[in-house]
XYZ file of C-alpha atoms in Angstrom:
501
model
C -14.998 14.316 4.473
C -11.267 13.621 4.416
C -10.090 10.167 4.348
C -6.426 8.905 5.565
C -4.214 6.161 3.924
C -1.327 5.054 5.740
C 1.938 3.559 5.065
C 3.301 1.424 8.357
C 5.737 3.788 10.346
C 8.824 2.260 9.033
C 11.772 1.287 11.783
C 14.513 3.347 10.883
C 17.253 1.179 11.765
C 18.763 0.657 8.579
C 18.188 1.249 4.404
C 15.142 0.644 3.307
C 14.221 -2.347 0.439
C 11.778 -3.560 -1.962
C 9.307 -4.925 1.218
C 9.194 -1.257 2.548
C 8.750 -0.074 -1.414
C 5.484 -2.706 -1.980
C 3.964 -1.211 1.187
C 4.453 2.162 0.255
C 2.738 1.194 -3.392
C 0.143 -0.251 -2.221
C -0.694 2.617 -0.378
C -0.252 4.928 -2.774
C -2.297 2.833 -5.244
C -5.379 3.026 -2.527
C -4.555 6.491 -2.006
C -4.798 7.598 -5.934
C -7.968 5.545 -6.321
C -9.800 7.102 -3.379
C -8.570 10.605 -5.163
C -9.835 9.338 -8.761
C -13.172 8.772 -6.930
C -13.804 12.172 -5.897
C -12.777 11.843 -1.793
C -10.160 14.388 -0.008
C -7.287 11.647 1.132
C -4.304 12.268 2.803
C -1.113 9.697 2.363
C 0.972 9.302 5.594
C 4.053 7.545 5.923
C 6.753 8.249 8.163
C 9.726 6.670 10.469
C 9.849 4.621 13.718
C 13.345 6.017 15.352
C 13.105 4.919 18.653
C 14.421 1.948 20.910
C 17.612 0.234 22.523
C 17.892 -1.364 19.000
C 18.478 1.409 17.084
C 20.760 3.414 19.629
C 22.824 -0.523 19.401
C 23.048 0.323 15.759
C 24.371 3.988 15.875
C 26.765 2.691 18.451
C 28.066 -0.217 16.612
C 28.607 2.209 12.980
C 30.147 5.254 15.777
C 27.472 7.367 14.862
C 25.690 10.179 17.382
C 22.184 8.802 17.640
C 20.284 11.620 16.277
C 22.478 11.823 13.290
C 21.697 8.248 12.555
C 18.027 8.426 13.001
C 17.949 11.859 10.492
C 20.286 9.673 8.003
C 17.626 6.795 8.226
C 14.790 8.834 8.307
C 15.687 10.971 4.962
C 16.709 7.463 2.850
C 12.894 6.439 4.250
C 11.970 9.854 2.715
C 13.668 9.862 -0.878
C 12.366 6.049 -1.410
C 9.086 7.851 -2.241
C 9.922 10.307 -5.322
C 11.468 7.671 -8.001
C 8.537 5.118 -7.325
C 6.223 8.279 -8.036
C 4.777 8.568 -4.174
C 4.297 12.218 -2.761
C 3.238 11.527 0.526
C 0.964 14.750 2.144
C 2.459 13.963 5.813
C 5.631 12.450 6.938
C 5.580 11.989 10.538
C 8.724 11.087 12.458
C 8.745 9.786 16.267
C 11.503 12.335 17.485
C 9.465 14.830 16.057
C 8.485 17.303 19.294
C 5.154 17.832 18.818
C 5.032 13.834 18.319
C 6.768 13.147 22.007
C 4.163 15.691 23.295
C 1.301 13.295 22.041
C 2.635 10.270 22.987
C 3.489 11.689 26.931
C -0.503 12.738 26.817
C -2.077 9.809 25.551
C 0.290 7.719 28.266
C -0.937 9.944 30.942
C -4.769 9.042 29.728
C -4.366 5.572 30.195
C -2.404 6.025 33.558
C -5.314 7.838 34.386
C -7.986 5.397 33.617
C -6.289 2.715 34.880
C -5.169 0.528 31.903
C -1.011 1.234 32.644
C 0.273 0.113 36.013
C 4.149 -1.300 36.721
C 5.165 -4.384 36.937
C 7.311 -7.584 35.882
C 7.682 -9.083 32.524
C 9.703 -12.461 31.959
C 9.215 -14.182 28.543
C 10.900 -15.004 25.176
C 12.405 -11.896 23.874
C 13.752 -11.413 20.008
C 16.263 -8.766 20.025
C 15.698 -8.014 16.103
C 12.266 -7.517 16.658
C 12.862 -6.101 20.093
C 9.734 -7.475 21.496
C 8.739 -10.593 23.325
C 6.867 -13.849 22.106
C 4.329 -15.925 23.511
C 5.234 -19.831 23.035
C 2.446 -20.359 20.647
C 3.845 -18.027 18.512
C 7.379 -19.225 18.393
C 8.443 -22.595 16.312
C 10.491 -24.037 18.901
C 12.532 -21.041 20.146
C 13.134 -19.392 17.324
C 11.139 -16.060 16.135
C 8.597 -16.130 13.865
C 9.827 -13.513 11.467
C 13.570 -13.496 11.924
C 13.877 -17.094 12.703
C 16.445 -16.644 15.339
C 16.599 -18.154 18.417
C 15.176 -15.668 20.955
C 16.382 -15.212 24.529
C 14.495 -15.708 28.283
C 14.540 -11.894 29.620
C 12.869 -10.605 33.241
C 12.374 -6.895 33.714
C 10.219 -4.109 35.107
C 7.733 -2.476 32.899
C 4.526 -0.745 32.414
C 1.763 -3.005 31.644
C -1.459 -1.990 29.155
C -4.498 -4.655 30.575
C -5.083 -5.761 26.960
C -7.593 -8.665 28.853
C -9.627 -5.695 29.844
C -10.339 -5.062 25.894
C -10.319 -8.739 24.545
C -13.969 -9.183 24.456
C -15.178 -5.686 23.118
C -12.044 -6.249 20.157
C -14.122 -10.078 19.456
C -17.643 -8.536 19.497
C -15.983 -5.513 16.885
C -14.666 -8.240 14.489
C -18.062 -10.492 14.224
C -19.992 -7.663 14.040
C -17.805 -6.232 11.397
C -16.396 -8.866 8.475
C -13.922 -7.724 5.640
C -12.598 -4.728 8.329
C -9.326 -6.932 7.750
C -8.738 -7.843 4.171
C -7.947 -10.601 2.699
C -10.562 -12.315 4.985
C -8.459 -14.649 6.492
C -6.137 -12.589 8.328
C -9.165 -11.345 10.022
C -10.142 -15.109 11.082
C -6.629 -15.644 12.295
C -7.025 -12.875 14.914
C -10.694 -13.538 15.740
C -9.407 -17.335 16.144
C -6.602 -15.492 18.409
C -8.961 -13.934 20.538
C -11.365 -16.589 20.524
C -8.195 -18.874 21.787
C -8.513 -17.118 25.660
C -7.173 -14.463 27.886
C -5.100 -12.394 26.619
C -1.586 -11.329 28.724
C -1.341 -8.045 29.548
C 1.166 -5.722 27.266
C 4.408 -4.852 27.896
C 4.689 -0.852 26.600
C 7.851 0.492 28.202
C 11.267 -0.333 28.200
C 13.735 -0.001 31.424
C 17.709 0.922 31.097
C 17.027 2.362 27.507
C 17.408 6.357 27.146
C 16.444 6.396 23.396
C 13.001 7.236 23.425
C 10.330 9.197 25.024
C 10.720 9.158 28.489
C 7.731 7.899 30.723
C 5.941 11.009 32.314
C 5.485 9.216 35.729
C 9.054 7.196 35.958
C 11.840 8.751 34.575
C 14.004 5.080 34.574
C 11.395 4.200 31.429
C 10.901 4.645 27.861
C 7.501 4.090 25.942
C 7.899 1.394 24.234
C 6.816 1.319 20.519
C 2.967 -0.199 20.481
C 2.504 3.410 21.761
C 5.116 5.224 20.167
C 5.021 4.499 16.974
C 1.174 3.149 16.538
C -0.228 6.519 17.556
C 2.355 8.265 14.989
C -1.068 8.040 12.801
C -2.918 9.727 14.845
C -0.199 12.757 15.291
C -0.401 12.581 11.469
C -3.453 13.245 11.200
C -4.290 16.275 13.521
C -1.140 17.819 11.598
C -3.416 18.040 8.668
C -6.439 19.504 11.139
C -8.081 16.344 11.878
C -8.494 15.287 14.838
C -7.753 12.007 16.699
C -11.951 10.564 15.844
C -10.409 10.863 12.378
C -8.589 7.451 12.731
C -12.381 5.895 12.044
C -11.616 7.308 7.864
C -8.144 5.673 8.199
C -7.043 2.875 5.862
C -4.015 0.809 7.441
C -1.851 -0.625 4.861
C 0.689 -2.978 6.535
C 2.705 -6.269 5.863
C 1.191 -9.625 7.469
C 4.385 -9.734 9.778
C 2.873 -6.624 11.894
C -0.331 -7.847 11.633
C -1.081 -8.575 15.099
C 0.328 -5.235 16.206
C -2.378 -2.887 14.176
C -4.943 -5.674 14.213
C -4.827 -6.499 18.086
C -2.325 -4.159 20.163
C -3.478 -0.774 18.040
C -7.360 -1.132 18.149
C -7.330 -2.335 22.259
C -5.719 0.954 22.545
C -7.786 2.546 20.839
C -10.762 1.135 22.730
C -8.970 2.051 26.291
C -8.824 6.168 24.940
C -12.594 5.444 23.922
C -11.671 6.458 20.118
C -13.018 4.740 17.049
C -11.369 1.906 15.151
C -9.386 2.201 11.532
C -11.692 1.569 9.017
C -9.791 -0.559 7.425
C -6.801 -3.197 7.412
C -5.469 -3.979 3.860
C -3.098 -6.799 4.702
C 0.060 -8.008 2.332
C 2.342 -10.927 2.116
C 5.718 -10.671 1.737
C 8.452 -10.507 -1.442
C 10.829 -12.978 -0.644
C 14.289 -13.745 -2.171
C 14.727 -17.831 -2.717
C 11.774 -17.952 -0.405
C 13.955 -15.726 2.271
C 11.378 -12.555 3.311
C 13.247 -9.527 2.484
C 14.142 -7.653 5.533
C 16.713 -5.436 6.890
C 17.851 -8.294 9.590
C 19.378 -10.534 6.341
C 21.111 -9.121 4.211
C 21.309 -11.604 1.123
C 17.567 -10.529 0.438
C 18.418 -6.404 0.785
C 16.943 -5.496 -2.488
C 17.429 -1.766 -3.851
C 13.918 -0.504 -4.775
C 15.708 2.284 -7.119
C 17.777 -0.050 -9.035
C 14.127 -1.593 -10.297
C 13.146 1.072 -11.163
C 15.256 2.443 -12.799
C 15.307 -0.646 -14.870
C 11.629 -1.292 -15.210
C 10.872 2.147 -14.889
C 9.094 3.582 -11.580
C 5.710 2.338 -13.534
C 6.852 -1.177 -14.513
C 7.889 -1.793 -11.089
C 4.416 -0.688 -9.184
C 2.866 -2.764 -12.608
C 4.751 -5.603 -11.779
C 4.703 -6.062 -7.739
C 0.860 -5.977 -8.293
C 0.069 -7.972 -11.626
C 2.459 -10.789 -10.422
C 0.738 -12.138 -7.006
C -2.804 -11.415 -4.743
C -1.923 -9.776 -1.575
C -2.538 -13.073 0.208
C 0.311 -14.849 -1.328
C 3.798 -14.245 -0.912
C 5.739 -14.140 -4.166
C 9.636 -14.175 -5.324
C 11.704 -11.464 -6.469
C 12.475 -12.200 -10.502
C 13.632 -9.448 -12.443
C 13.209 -11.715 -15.421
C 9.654 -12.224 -14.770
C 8.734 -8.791 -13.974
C 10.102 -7.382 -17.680
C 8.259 -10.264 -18.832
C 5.022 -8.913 -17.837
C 5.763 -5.221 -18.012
C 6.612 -5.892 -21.501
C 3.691 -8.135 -22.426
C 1.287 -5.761 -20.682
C 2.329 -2.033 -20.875
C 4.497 -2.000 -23.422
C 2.531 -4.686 -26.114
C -0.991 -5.228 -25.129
C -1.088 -1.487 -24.124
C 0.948 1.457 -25.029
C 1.367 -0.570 -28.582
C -2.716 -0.644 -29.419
C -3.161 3.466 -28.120
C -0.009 4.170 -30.597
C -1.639 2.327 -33.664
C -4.853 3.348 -32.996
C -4.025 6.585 -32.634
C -2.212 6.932 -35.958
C -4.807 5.686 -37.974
C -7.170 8.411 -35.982
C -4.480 11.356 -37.094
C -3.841 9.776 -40.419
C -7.557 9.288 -41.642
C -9.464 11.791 -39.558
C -7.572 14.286 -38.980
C -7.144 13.733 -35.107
C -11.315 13.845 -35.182
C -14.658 11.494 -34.687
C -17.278 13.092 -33.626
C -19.918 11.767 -30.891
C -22.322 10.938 -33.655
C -20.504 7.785 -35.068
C -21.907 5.974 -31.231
C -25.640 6.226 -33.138
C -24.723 3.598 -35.712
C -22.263 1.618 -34.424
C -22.543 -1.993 -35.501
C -23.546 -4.972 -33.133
C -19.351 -5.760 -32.912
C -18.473 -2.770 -32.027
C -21.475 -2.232 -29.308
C -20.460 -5.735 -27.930
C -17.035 -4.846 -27.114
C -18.327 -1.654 -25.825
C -20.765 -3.906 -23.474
C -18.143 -5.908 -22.383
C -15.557 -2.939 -21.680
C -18.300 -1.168 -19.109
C -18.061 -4.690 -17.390
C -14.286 -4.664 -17.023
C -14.341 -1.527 -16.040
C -16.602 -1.622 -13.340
C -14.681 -5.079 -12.055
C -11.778 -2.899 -11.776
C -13.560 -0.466 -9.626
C -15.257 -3.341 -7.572
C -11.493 -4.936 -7.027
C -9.988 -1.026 -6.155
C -13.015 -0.971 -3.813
C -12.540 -3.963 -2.224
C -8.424 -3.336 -2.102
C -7.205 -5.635 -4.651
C -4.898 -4.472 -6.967
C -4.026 -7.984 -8.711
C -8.059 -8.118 -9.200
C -7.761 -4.442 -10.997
C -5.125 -5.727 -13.471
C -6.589 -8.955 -14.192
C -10.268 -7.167 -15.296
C -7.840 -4.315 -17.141
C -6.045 -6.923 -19.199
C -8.744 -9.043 -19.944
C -10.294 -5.720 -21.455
C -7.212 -5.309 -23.073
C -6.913 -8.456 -24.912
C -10.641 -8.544 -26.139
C -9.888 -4.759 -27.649
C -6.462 -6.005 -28.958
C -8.707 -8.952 -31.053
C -10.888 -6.469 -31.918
C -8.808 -4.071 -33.466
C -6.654 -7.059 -35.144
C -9.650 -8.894 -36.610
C -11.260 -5.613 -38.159
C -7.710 -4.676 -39.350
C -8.351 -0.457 -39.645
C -5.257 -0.012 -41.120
C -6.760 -1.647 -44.523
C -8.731 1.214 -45.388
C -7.208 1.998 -48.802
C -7.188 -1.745 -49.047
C -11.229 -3.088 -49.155
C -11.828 -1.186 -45.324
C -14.848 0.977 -45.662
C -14.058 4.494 -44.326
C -17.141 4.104 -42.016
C -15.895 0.501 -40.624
C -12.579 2.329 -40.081
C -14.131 4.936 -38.019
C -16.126 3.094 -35.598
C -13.301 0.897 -35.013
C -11.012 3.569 -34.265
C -13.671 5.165 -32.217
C -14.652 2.385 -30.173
C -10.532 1.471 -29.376
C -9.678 4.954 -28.087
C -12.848 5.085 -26.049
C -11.762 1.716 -24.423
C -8.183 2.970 -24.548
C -9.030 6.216 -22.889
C -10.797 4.581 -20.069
C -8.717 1.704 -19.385
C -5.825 4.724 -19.415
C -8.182 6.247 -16.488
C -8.999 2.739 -14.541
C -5.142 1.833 -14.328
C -3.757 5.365 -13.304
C -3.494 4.671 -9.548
C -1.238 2.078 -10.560
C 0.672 3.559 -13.263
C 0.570 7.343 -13.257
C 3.225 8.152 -15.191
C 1.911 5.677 -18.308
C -1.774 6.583 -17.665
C -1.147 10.345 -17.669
C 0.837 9.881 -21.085
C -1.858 8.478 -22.722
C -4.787 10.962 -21.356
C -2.482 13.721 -22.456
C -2.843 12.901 -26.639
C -6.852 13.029 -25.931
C -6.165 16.691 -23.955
C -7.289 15.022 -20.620
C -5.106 15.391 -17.155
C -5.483 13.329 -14.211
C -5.553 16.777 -12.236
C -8.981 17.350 -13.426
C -10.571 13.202 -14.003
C -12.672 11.434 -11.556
C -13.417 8.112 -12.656
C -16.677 8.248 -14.219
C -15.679 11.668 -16.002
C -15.326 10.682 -19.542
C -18.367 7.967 -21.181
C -17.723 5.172 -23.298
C -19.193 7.133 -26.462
C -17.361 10.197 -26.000
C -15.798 12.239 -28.950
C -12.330 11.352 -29.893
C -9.600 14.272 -30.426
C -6.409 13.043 -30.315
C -3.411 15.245 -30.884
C -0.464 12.715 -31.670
C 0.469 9.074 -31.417
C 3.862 8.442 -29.757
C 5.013 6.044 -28.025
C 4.458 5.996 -24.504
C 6.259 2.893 -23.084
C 9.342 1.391 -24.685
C 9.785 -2.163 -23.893
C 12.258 -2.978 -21.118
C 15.158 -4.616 -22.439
C-alpha cells in the first residue's frame, strides 16, 4: 500500500522562512521514518498561487502575475535541496491539470447541493484574505496577523458546512489521536460541540486570479477548495486515486489548523471520500515571541543561512531537539549550536570516531558475532537498556514526535558514552584485558550502529556517514535490519561532524 505525507500547500506570495522550513522537516522526518519502516510513501509539497492577494502583490512590485507566481513558486521549490528534502510531487495550483480538478470537484458539490450563491458580510483580514467569526478575533484584530480586520459584504458561493457538523463530531469521538498533539483535537471537537456552524464562503467576486467558477463566470474558487484539494491532485499524479487521501498524513502549522481539521474533512464528507489519516499539528518558531511569517518582516528568517551555518543536519537536529510540537519556541542561533554541538558533534559523532579507532587499531577493523556469547553482565545491561531506547524512539516516530525520538536517542547516548568512559578501551596496553577491550568495542558500535539507524530520518546526512564505515546504506536498511549482536566490520574512523563554531 502506498502512503502520502504532505507538506501544507504553501501561499506563494512572498520568500519563504524558517516556519515554512520546520513544516517541510517535519514532514520529511515522518516521511523517512515511514520509508525506514518498510511502507511505499510519497512526500508532497507544493504552492498556493492563487487570490486577489497575490495578484495585489505582483501589482504593487510591477510584475506580470504569472511571472510572479513561477518566481515564488521555484524559491518554494529550491528551499527543499539544502535542508536535504526531495519531495516525489510538487503540485502547483496554476498547474492545468490542477484547475481541471478543482472545476470538477466544484461541479460535484453544485450538483449535490452543498454550493448555492449568496451574501457574505463579516470581519475580513486582508493578510489572511479570509473572514473571522467574532469568537475568533481578540477585539478586532486577527488572530494570526494581529491586525485590525475590516467589515466586508459581498456575493459568494456558499459550502453548507452545518450540513456536515454532526457527522465531523461523531468522526472525532469515535476516533482520538486522528489530530496530534491531543489537544488540538479537543479544541475543534470543543468547536463543534460549541453549535451551528455558518455556512462557508468558497468563492471570491471581482478577483480574476484564480480558477474561474464553472457556473458564474464573475467568480473565482476561493482557496478552501483550491488549494485543500491540491493533495488530492497530488496524489492521482502518482496513480492513486482520490480514496487515497484515507493513507494521507497532514503535516501543518496550528495557525491553519481549523482549515484541514474542519473546512478540509466537511468537504471531504460532502464528495463522500474518506478522511486523512492523520493531522500532525506544530506550533510556531517565533522571533522575540513574534511568529515568523511573511506578513512581518522583522521575524523573515533565511532557512539557508542556518544551514549553512549549522549544517542542513544541525538545523533539522536542532528545530526538533529544542521544543515538543505543542509548544512554540524562539529562534536562538546560540542555542541551537549549543545543542548541535553537545549532541552530534560530542555525545555522538565523537564516541563512533573513538570507538571506531580502537576497533581498526586492535582488531583489525574485525569482531566477530561470537564475542555476544560471553559478554559480561555490564555489557548485556547496556545492551538491555539500548533495545529499550530504541524501541521508545520508534514508539515516539510512531506516534509523530520527533522531540520524543531525540530525547530516548540521547538518553541512549549518554548511558553508552559512561559506558565506554568508565571501561576506558583505550587502556589496553595499559592493565585492559584484550577480551574486556573487545566486548566493549563491540557492544558501542552495535549501539552506535543502531542509534546511527533510529536518528536517520532526522539527520540523513550524519546517519548515512556513520552506516557507511560499517558498509551499510540507508538505500538498503529498514529499521529492524541490523540486531544488537551483529558482527562489527568497520572500515575507518573519521570524523563525521565537526563542531559548529
Amino acid at each position: 500500500m502506498t502512503t502520502f505525507t504532505t507538506t501544507p500547500i504553501f501561499y506563494a506570495n512572498g520568500e519563504p522562512h524558517l516556519g515554512h522550513a520546520y513544516s517541510g522537516i517535519l514532514a520529511d522526518i515522518c516521511h523517512r521514518y515511514q520509508r525506514l519502516a518498510g511502507h511505499n510513501d510519497v512526500l508532497i509539497t507544493g504552492t498556493d498561487e492563487h487570490g486577489k492577494k497575490i495578484a495585489s502583490t505582483a501589482e504593487a512590485h510591477h510584475t506580470d502575475i504569472r511571472e510572479f507566481v513561477d518566481q515564488k513558486s521555484a524559491a518554494f521549490s529550491a528551499l527543499w535541496r539544502p535542508l536535504v528534502i526531495e519531495p516525489d510531487v510538487f503540485v502547483r495550483t496554476t498547474d492545468t491539470y490542477h484547475k481541471a480538478h478543482i472545476t470538477e470537484v466544484w461541479s460535484r458539490l453544485l450538483a449535490k447541493g452543498d454550493i448555492y450563491l449568496g451574501a457574505y458580510s463579516g470581519e475580513y483580514c486582508v493578510a489572511c484574505e479570509q473572514y473571522y467569526s467574532e469568537r475568533d478575533l481578540n477585539g478586532r484584530q486577527c488572530p494570526v496577523h494581529g491586525r485590525e480586520v475590516e467589515t466586508i459584504s459581498e456575493p459568494t458561493y456558499l459550502f453548507k458546512l452545518e450540513h456536515y457538523r454532526q457527522s465531523l463530531l461523531a468522526y472525532y469521538h469515535a476516533n482520538p489521536g486522528v489530530i496530534t498533539p491531543l489537544h488540538y483535537q479537543e479544541a475543534i471537537i470543543e468547536q463543534l460541540e460549541a453549535g451551528p456552524l455558518e455556512d462557508l464562503s468558497v468563492s471570491r467576486i471581482n478577483n480574476n486570479w484564480g480558477v474561474e467558477v464553472p457556473n458564474d463566470q464573475e467568480h473565482t474558487v476561493y482557496v478552501w477548495i483550491d488549494a485543500l484539494f491540491g493533495y488530492i491532485t497530488a496524489i492521482t499524479s502518482q496513480d492513486g486515486s482520490e480514496q487515497d487521501i484515507a493513507n494521507t498524513v497532514h503535516v501543518l502549522g496550528k495557525d491553519i489548523l481549523k482549515f484541514h481539521a474542519l473546512y478540509w474533512p466537511c468537504l471531504l464528507l460532502a464528495l463522500e471520500l474518506p478522511l486523512p489519516r492523520k493531522l500532525v499539528v506544530h506550533s510556531w518558531w517565533t522571533i522575540e515571541g513574534e511568529k515568523i511569517s511573511k506578513s512581518n518582516p522583522d521575524t523573515i528568517v533565511n532557512p539557508e543561512v542556518f544551514a549553512k551555518r549549522l549544517t542542513a543536519d544541525g538545523l533539522r537536529y536542532a528545530l526538533v531537539r529544542q521544543k515538543p510540537l505543542s509548544r512554540d519556541g524562539n529562534v536562538s542561533l546560540s542555542e541551537f549550536i549549543e545543542t548541535v554541538n553537545a549532541d552530534l558533534a560530542n555525545s555522538f559523532a565523537n564516541l563512533v570516531k573513538r570507538n571506531n579507532t580502537l576497533i581498526t587499531q586492535y582488531f583489525a577493523g574485525h569482531i566477530s558475532q561470537d564475542n555476544a556469547i560471553a559478554l559480561d553482565d555490564e555489557c548485556l545491561l547496556l545492551l538491555s537498556s539500548a533495545e529499550e531506547y530504541i524501541q521508545q524512539a520508534a514508539t515516539a516516530y510512531q506516534s509523530f514526535s520527533p522531540f520524543e525520538v531525540t530525547l530516548a536517542l540521547k538518553q541512549l547516548l549518554d548511558e553508552t558514552n559512561g559506558f565506554f568512559h568508565h571501561r576506558s578501551p583505550w587502556l589496553m596496553n595499559k592493565g585492559k584485558g584484550s577480551q574486556h577491550v573487545r566486548q566493549t568495542c563491540f557492544v558501542v558500535a552495535n549501539i552506535v550502529r543502531q542509534i546511527a539507524i533510529a536518528i536517520s530520518p532526522i539527520t540523513p546526512i550524519l546517519a548515512q556517514s556513520v552506516l557507511s564505515e560499517f558498509g551499510l546504506s540507508l538505500k538498503t536498511l529498514k529499521w529492524e535490519s541490523v540486531a544488537f549482536t551483529d558482527e562489527v566490520n568497520v572500515t575507518g574512523a573519521k570524523s563525521h561532524f565537526q563542531r559548529v563554531k
